[in-house]
Amino acid sequence: MSILIYAESAEGKFKKTAFELASYAKKVAESWGTTVTAVTINHNNTSELAAYGVDKVVCAQHADLNAFNAKNYADVLQQVAQKEQSKLVVLSSTTDSLYIAPLLSVGLQAGYASNVVALPLGNNPLQVKRTAFSNKAFVTTELKGDCNLISLAKNSFGLIQTNGAAASEDFSPTLASGTNSVHVSGVEKASGKVTIADADIVVSAGRGLKGPENWGMIEELASVLGAATACSKPVSDLGWRPHSEHVGQTGKPVATNLYIAIGISGAIQHIAGVNSSKVKVVINTDPEAPFFKVADYGVVGDAFEIVPKLIEKLKAFKAQ
């Protein structure tokens, strides 16, 4: 009857979202009088998850799980949820989990709610608070299935460490194969930099940078802050930056603790995709730029003057 979470990992390390899910599920489990079980795929570091409240880790291992396949991963989670008789399954809002969620919902015949931002408001039926209308409003959703599935919005709950221990169990799933299976021919990964998906801080820039040759100061600012770099859609369309850095409603959604927008006017699609960030800082020469209306802090000025000074001040502060 335990609450089940999917603890995502990459290159042998758990993602921050795994610890946030564990922290969230532990609080729910305490109020429901049950335990937390985490499913990992080809990764069995039990102690890290136990530090955030997981009571049991089920490590699924199979040759067909070496590369991400939404159907296979959903099948794994479905089999473990049924074995554990879980009434609640909690996923993150990463790209992988958003692919898995609808497949898993159908497999479990479970109610599904995405973008959950708080602990359940009620248990029978399950009531959860979610964002809606591109993060402009909140709604309360009721899930009435025997098993329910929710996706937790990134950075909506935080991390809570405990002093627990977790049991470990290996699991060999049964996976379908044949003509309907997906074949992964290769995976290209960014290296040597913070990814947008894992970043707590994102430094983003737009056409106000005037050209790709000026991105050095954006990368330097990101390096000083330990941040990921990103860009607006026009910048990626022009080929100034890779499409993997395009953030916004039509690119990668961003829900960081700090989002810095430099030389981005703030098209509605861009703002909708980054509006979940807790603090938004805008630097732009145009005081009428739409982004200023949703910014927590705004600087009207030339980025080529402001950003180098900001880098200088940050380096001096960190050297203290």
CSV table of C-alpha atoms in Angstrom, one decimal:
chain,number,residue,atom,x,y,z
A,1,MET,CA,0.0,0.0,0.0
A,2,SER,CA,3.0,2.3,-0.1
A,3,ILE,CA,3.3,5.5,-2.1
A,4,LEU,CA,5.3,4.9,-5.2
A,5,ILE,CA,7.8,7.4,-6.8
A,6,TYR,CA,10.0,7.2,-9.9
A,7,ALA,CA,13.5,8.3,-9.0
A,8,GLU,CA,15.1,9.5,-12.2
A,9,SER,CA,18.8,9.2,-12.7
A,10,ALA,CA,21.3,10.1,-15.3
A,11,GLU,CA,24.9,8.9,-15.8
A,12,GLY,CA,24.9,7.1,-12.5
A,13,LYS,CA,23.5,10.0,-10.4
A,14,PHE,CA,20.0,10.8,-9.2
A,15,LYS,CA,18.5,14.0,-10.4
A,16,LYS,CA,17.4,16.6,-7.9
A,17,THR,CA,13.8,15.9,-8.8
A,18,ALA,CA,14.2,12.4,-7.3
A,19,PHE,CA,15.0,13.9,-3.9
A,20,GLU,CA,12.1,16.4,-4.2
A,21,LEU,CA,9.7,13.5,-5.0
A,22,ALA,CA,11.0,11.5,-2.0
A,23,SER,CA,10.5,14.5,0.3
A,24,TYR,CA,7.0,15.1,-1.0
A,25,ALA,CA,6.0,11.5,-0.8
A,26,LYS,CA,7.4,11.1,2.7
A,27,LYS,CA,5.1,13.9,4.0
A,28,VAL,CA,2.1,12.4,2.3
A,29,ALA,CA,3.0,8.9,3.7
A,30,GLU,CA,3.3,10.3,7.2
A,31,SER,CA,-0.2,11.7,7.1
A,32,TRP,CA,-1.6,8.6,5.5
A,33,GLY,CA,0.2,6.2,7.9
A,34,THR,CA,2.1,4.3,5.1
A,35,THR,CA,5.6,4.1,3.5
A,36,VAL,CA,7.4,5.3,0.4
A,37,THR,CA,8.8,3.0,-2.3
A,38,ALA,CA,11.0,4.3,-5.0
A,39,VAL,CA,11.6,2.7,-8.4
A,40,THR,CA,15.0,3.2,-10.0
A,41,ILE,CA,16.1,2.0,-13.4
A,42,ASN,CA,19.6,0.5,-13.6
A,43,HIS,CA,20.7,2.4,-10.5
A,44,ASN,CA,20.7,1.1,-6.9
A,45,ASN,CA,22.1,3.7,-4.6
A,46,THR,CA,19.7,3.1,-1.7
A,47,SER,CA,21.3,5.4,0.9
A,48,GLU,CA,20.8,8.6,-1.1
A,49,LEU,CA,17.1,8.1,-1.4
A,50,ALA,CA,16.8,6.9,2.2
A,51,ALA,CA,18.2,10.3,3.3
A,52,TYR,CA,15.0,11.9,1.9
A,53,GLY,CA,12.5,9.5,3.3
A,54,VAL,CA,12.3,6.5,1.0
A,55,ASP,CA,11.7,3.3,2.9
A,56,LYS,CA,12.2,0.8,0.1
A,57,VAL,CA,14.0,1.0,-3.3
A,58,VAL,CA,13.1,-1.3,-6.1
A,59,CYS,CA,15.8,-1.4,-8.7
A,60,ALA,CA,14.6,-2.5,-12.2
A,61,GLN,CA,17.3,-4.0,-14.4
A,62,HIS,CA,16.8,-5.1,-18.0
A,63,ALA,CA,18.8,-4.8,-21.2
A,64,ASP,CA,16.0,-3.0,-22.9
A,65,LEU,CA,16.1,-0.3,-20.2
A,66,ASN,CA,19.6,1.0,-21.0
A,67,ALA,CA,18.2,3.8,-23.2
A,68,PHE,CA,15.0,5.7,-22.4
A,69,ASN,CA,11.9,4.2,-23.8
A,70,ALA,CA,8.6,5.7,-22.5
A,71,LYS,CA,6.6,2.5,-23.1
A,72,ASN,CA,9.1,0.2,-21.4
A,73,TYR,CA,9.6,2.6,-18.4
A,74,ALA,CA,5.8,2.9,-18.0
A,75,ASP,CA,5.5,-0.9,-18.0
A,76,VAL,CA,8.1,-1.1,-15.3
A,77,LEU,CA,6.3,1.4,-13.1
A,78,GLN,CA,3.0,-0.3,-13.7
A,79,GLN,CA,4.3,-3.7,-12.7
A,80,VAL,CA,5.9,-2.4,-9.5
A,81,ALA,CA,2.8,-0.3,-8.6
A,82,GLN,CA,0.6,-3.4,-9.0
A,83,LYS,CA,3.1,-5.5,-7.0
A,84,GLU,CA,3.2,-3.0,-4.2
A,85,GLN,CA,-0.6,-2.3,-4.4
A,86,SER,CA,0.2,1.4,-4.5
A,87,LYS,CA,-2.7,3.8,-4.3
A,88,LEU,CA,-0.7,6.8,-5.3
A,89,VAL,CA,2.2,7.1,-7.8
A,90,VAL,CA,4.2,10.4,-7.9
A,91,LEU,CA,6.3,11.4,-10.9
A,92,SER,CA,8.2,14.6,-11.6
A,93,SER,CA,7.6,17.1,-14.4
A,94,THR,CA,10.7,16.3,-16.4
A,95,THR,CA,10.4,15.6,-20.1
A,96,ASP,CA,10.9,11.8,-19.6
A,97,SER,CA,8.2,11.6,-16.9
A,98,LEU,CA,5.7,13.7,-18.9
A,99,TYR,CA,6.1,11.0,-21.6
A,100,ILE,CA,5.6,8.2,-19.1
A,101,ALA,CA,2.6,9.6,-17.2
A,102,PRO,CA,-0.2,9.2,-19.7
A,103,LEU,CA,1.0,5.7,-20.6
A,104,LEU,CA,1.2,4.7,-17.0
A,105,SER,CA,-2.2,6.3,-16.3
A,106,VAL,CA,-3.8,4.1,-18.9
A,107,GLY,CA,-2.0,1.0,-17.8
A,108,LEU,CA,-3.1,1.5,-14.2
A,109,GLN,CA,-6.5,2.9,-15.1
A,110,ALA,CA,-5.5,5.7,-12.7
A,111,GLY,CA,-6.7,9.3,-12.4
A,112,TYR,CA,-3.9,11.7,-13.5
A,113,ALA,CA,-3.2,15.3,-12.5
A,114,SER,CA,-0.2,17.2,-13.7
A,115,ASN,CA,1.5,20.4,-12.3
A,116,VAL,CA,0.8,19.6,-8.7
A,117,VAL,CA,2.3,22.3,-6.4
A,118,ALA,CA,1.3,21.3,-2.8
A,119,LEU,CA,0.5,18.5,-0.5
A,120,PRO,CA,-2.9,16.9,-1.0
A,121,LEU,CA,-5.8,18.9,0.3
A,122,GLY,CA,-7.9,15.8,0.9
A,123,ASN,CA,-7.5,12.0,0.7
A,124,ASN,CA,-11.0,10.6,0.0
A,125,PRO,CA,-11.3,11.5,-2.8
A,126,LEU,CA,-7.8,12.7,-3.5
A,127,GLN,CA,-7.7,16.5,-3.9
A,128,VAL,CA,-4.6,18.3,-5.2
A,129,LYS,CA,-3.7,21.9,-6.0
A,130,ARG,CA,-2.4,22.5,-9.5
A,131,THR,CA,-1.4,25.4,-11.7
A,132,ALA,CA,-3.5,26.2,-14.8
A,133,PHE,CA,-3.7,28.6,-17.7
A,134,SER,CA,0.1,28.8,-18.2
A,135,ASN,CA,0.6,29.3,-14.4
A,136,LYS,CA,-1.7,32.2,-14.2
A,137,ALA,CA,-4.2,30.4,-11.8
A,138,PHE,CA,-4.6,27.5,-9.4
A,139,VAL,CA,-7.2,24.8,-9.5
A,140,THR,CA,-8.2,22.1,-7.1
A,141,THR,CA,-8.6,18.7,-8.9
A,142,GLU,CA,-10.3,15.6,-7.5
A,143,LEU,CA,-9.0,12.1,-8.4
A,144,LYS,CA,-11.4,9.3,-7.7
A,145,GLY,CA,-9.6,6.2,-9.0
A,146,ASP,CA,-8.6,3.2,-6.9
A,147,CYS,CA,-5.0,4.3,-7.9
A,148,ASN,CA,-4.1,7.8,-8.7
A,149,LEU,CA,-1.1,9.4,-10.5
A,150,ILE,CA,0.3,12.9,-10.0
A,151,SER,CA,3.2,14.9,-11.5
A,152,LEU,CA,4.9,17.3,-9.1
A,153,ALA,CA,5.9,20.6,-10.5
A,154,LYS,CA,9.6,21.3,-10.3
A,155,ASN,CA,10.8,23.3,-7.3
A,156,SER,CA,7.3,23.4,-5.9
A,157,PHE,CA,8.0,21.5,-2.6
A,158,GLY,CA,11.7,21.6,-1.9
A,159,LEU,CA,14.0,19.0,-0.3
A,160,ILE,CA,13.6,17.7,3.3
A,161,GLN,CA,16.2,15.3,4.6
A,162,THR,CA,15.6,12.6,7.2
A,163,ASN,CA,17.7,10.0,9.0
A,164,GLY,CA,16.0,6.9,7.7
A,165,ALA,CA,17.2,3.7,6.1
A,166,ALA,CA,15.8,1.9,3.1
A,167,ALA,CA,15.5,-1.7,2.1
A,168,SER,CA,16.7,-2.7,-1.4
A,169,GLU,CA,15.1,-5.1,-3.9
A,170,ASP,CA,16.1,-6.1,-7.4
A,171,PHE,CA,13.3,-6.4,-9.9
A,172,SER,CA,13.3,-8.0,-13.4
A,173,PRO,CA,10.4,-6.6,-15.4
A,174,THR,CA,8.6,-8.3,-18.2
A,175,LEU,CA,8.8,-6.1,-21.3
A,176,ALA,CA,7.1,-6.5,-24.6
A,177,SER,CA,9.2,-6.8,-27.7
A,178,GLY,CA,8.6,-7.1,-31.4
A,179,THR,CA,7.5,-4.8,-34.3
A,180,ASN,CA,5.9,-2.2,-32.0
A,181,SER,CA,9.0,-1.7,-29.9
A,182,VAL,CA,11.2,1.4,-30.2
A,183,HIS,CA,14.8,1.1,-31.3
A,184,VAL,CA,17.2,3.8,-30.0
A,185,SER,CA,20.0,4.2,-32.5
A,186,GLY,CA,22.0,6.8,-30.4
A,187,VAL,CA,21.8,9.4,-27.7
A,188,GLU,CA,23.5,12.8,-27.8
A,189,LYS,CA,24.2,14.4,-24.5
A,190,ALA,CA,25.5,17.8,-23.5
A,191,SER,CA,28.5,17.7,-21.3
A,192,GLY,CA,30.6,20.0,-19.2
A,193,LYS,CA,27.8,22.4,-18.4
A,194,VAL,CA,24.7,22.7,-16.2
A,195,THR,CA,21.6,21.5,-18.0
A,196,ILE,CA,18.4,23.5,-18.1
A,197,ALA,CA,16.5,20.5,-16.6
A,198,ASP,CA,18.7,20.3,-13.5
A,199,ALA,CA,19.5,24.0,-13.0
A,200,ASP,CA,18.3,26.1,-10.1
A,201,ILE,CA,19.4,29.2,-11.9
A,202,VAL,CA,19.0,29.9,-15.7
A,203,VAL,CA,20.6,32.8,-17.5
A,204,SER,CA,18.7,33.4,-20.8
A,205,ALA,CA,19.3,35.9,-23.6
A,206,GLY,CA,17.5,37.1,-26.7
A,207,ARG,CA,18.1,39.1,-29.8
A,208,GLY,CA,19.2,42.1,-27.7
A,209,LEU,CA,22.6,40.4,-27.7
A,210,LYS,CA,22.8,41.3,-31.4
A,211,GLY,CA,24.7,38.2,-32.5
A,212,PRO,CA,26.2,34.8,-31.4
A,213,GLU,CA,29.6,36.4,-31.0
A,214,ASN,CA,28.4,38.2,-27.9
A,215,TRP,CA,27.3,35.1,-26.0
A,216,GLY,CA,30.6,34.9,-24.1
A,217,MET,CA,29.4,37.2,-21.4
A,218,ILE,CA,26.2,35.2,-20.9
A,219,GLU,CA,28.2,32.0,-20.5
A,220,GLU,CA,30.6,33.7,-18.1
A,221,LEU,CA,27.7,35.0,-16.0
A,222,ALA,CA,26.2,31.5,-16.0
A,223,SER,CA,29.5,30.0,-14.9
A,224,VAL,CA,29.9,32.5,-12.0
A,225,LEU,CA,26.3,31.6,-10.8
A,226,GLY,CA,26.6,27.9,-11.5
A,227,ALA,CA,23.6,28.3,-13.9
A,228,ALA,CA,22.5,26.9,-17.2
A,229,THR,CA,22.4,29.1,-20.3
A,230,ALA,CA,19.2,29.4,-22.4
A,231,CYS,CA,17.7,31.6,-25.1
A,232,SER,CA,14.5,32.8,-26.7
A,233,LYS,CA,12.9,31.2,-29.7
A,234,PRO,CA,14.1,33.8,-32.3
A,235,VAL,CA,17.7,33.2,-31.2
A,236,SER,CA,17.5,29.5,-31.7
A,237,ASP,CA,15.7,29.9,-35.0
A,238,LEU,CA,18.5,32.2,-36.2
A,239,GLY,CA,21.0,29.6,-35.3
A,240,TRP,CA,22.8,31.7,-32.8
A,241,ARG,CA,22.3,29.1,-30.1
A,242,PRO,CA,21.3,25.4,-30.2
A,243,HIS,CA,17.6,24.5,-30.1
A,244,SER,CA,18.3,22.6,-26.9
A,245,GLU,CA,18.6,26.0,-25.1
A,246,HIS,CA,15.3,27.3,-26.4
A,247,VAL,CA,13.0,27.9,-23.3
A,248,GLY,CA,9.4,29.0,-23.2
A,249,GLN,CA,6.0,27.6,-23.9
A,250,THR,CA,7.2,26.4,-27.4
A,251,GLY,CA,10.6,25.2,-26.0
A,252,LYS,CA,11.6,23.8,-22.6
A,253,PRO,CA,9.5,25.0,-19.7
A,254,VAL,CA,11.5,26.5,-16.8
A,255,ALA,CA,10.6,26.5,-13.1
A,256,THR,CA,13.9,27.6,-11.5
A,257,ASN,CA,14.6,29.4,-8.3
A,258,LEU,CA,16.1,32.3,-10.4
A,259,TYR,CA,15.5,33.2,-14.0
A,260,ILE,CA,17.6,36.0,-15.6
A,261,ALA,CA,16.3,37.3,-18.9
A,262,ILE,CA,18.8,39.5,-20.8
A,263,GLY,CA,17.7,41.3,-24.0
A,264,ILE,CA,14.4,39.4,-24.2
A,265,SER,CA,11.3,41.5,-24.8
A,266,GLY,CA,9.0,38.9,-23.4
A,267,ALA,CA,6.6,37.4,-26.0
A,268,ILE,CA,3.6,35.8,-24.4
A,269,GLN,CA,4.8,32.3,-25.2
A,270,HIS,CA,8.2,32.9,-23.6
A,271,ILE,CA,6.7,34.3,-20.5
A,272,ALA,CA,4.2,31.5,-20.2
A,273,GLY,CA,7.0,28.9,-20.3
A,274,VAL,CA,9.1,30.5,-17.6
A,275,ASN,CA,6.4,32.0,-15.3
A,276,SER,CA,6.8,29.2,-12.8
A,277,SER,CA,10.3,30.5,-11.8
A,278,LYS,CA,10.3,31.8,-8.3
A,279,VAL,CA,12.3,35.0,-9.0
A,280,LYS,CA,12.5,36.6,-12.5
A,281,VAL,CA,15.1,39.3,-13.3
A,282,VAL,CA,14.9,41.2,-16.5
A,283,ILE,CA,17.6,43.4,-18.2
A,284,ASN,CA,16.4,45.3,-21.2
A,285,THR,CA,17.0,48.7,-22.8
A,286,ASP,CA,13.2,49.1,-23.5
A,287,PRO,CA,11.3,50.2,-20.4
A,288,GLU,CA,8.1,49.2,-22.2
A,289,ALA,CA,9.2,45.6,-22.7
A,290,PRO,CA,6.3,43.2,-21.7
A,291,PHE,CA,8.7,41.2,-19.6
A,292,PHE,CA,8.9,44.0,-17.0
A,293,LYS,CA,5.2,43.5,-16.2
A,294,VAL,CA,5.9,40.0,-14.7
A,295,ALA,CA,9.4,40.6,-13.5
A,296,ASP,CA,10.3,40.6,-9.8
A,297,TYR,CA,13.3,42.8,-10.5
A,298,GLY,CA,13.9,44.9,-13.6
A,299,VAL,CA,16.9,46.8,-14.9
A,300,VAL,CA,16.5,49.3,-17.7
A,301,GLY,CA,19.8,49.6,-19.4
A,302,ASP,CA,22.3,48.2,-21.9
A,303,ALA,CA,23.2,44.6,-21.3
A,304,PHE,CA,26.7,45.2,-22.7
A,305,GLU,CA,27.3,47.6,-19.8
A,306,ILE,CA,25.3,45.9,-17.0
A,307,VAL,CA,26.3,42.3,-17.4
A,308,PRO,CA,30.1,42.8,-17.3
A,309,LYS,CA,29.6,44.9,-14.1
A,310,LEU,CA,27.3,42.2,-12.6
A,311,ILE,CA,29.9,39.6,-13.3
A,312,GLU,CA,32.6,41.7,-11.7
A,313,LYS,CA,30.5,42.3,-8.6
A,314,LEU,CA,29.6,38.6,-8.3
A,315,LYS,CA,33.2,37.5,-8.6
A,316,ALA,CA,34.2,40.0,-5.9
A,317,PHE,CA,31.4,38.7,-3.6
A,318,LYS,CA,32.3,35.1,-4.1
A,319,ALA,CA,36.0,35.9,-3.4
A,320,GLN,CA,35.2,37.2,0.1
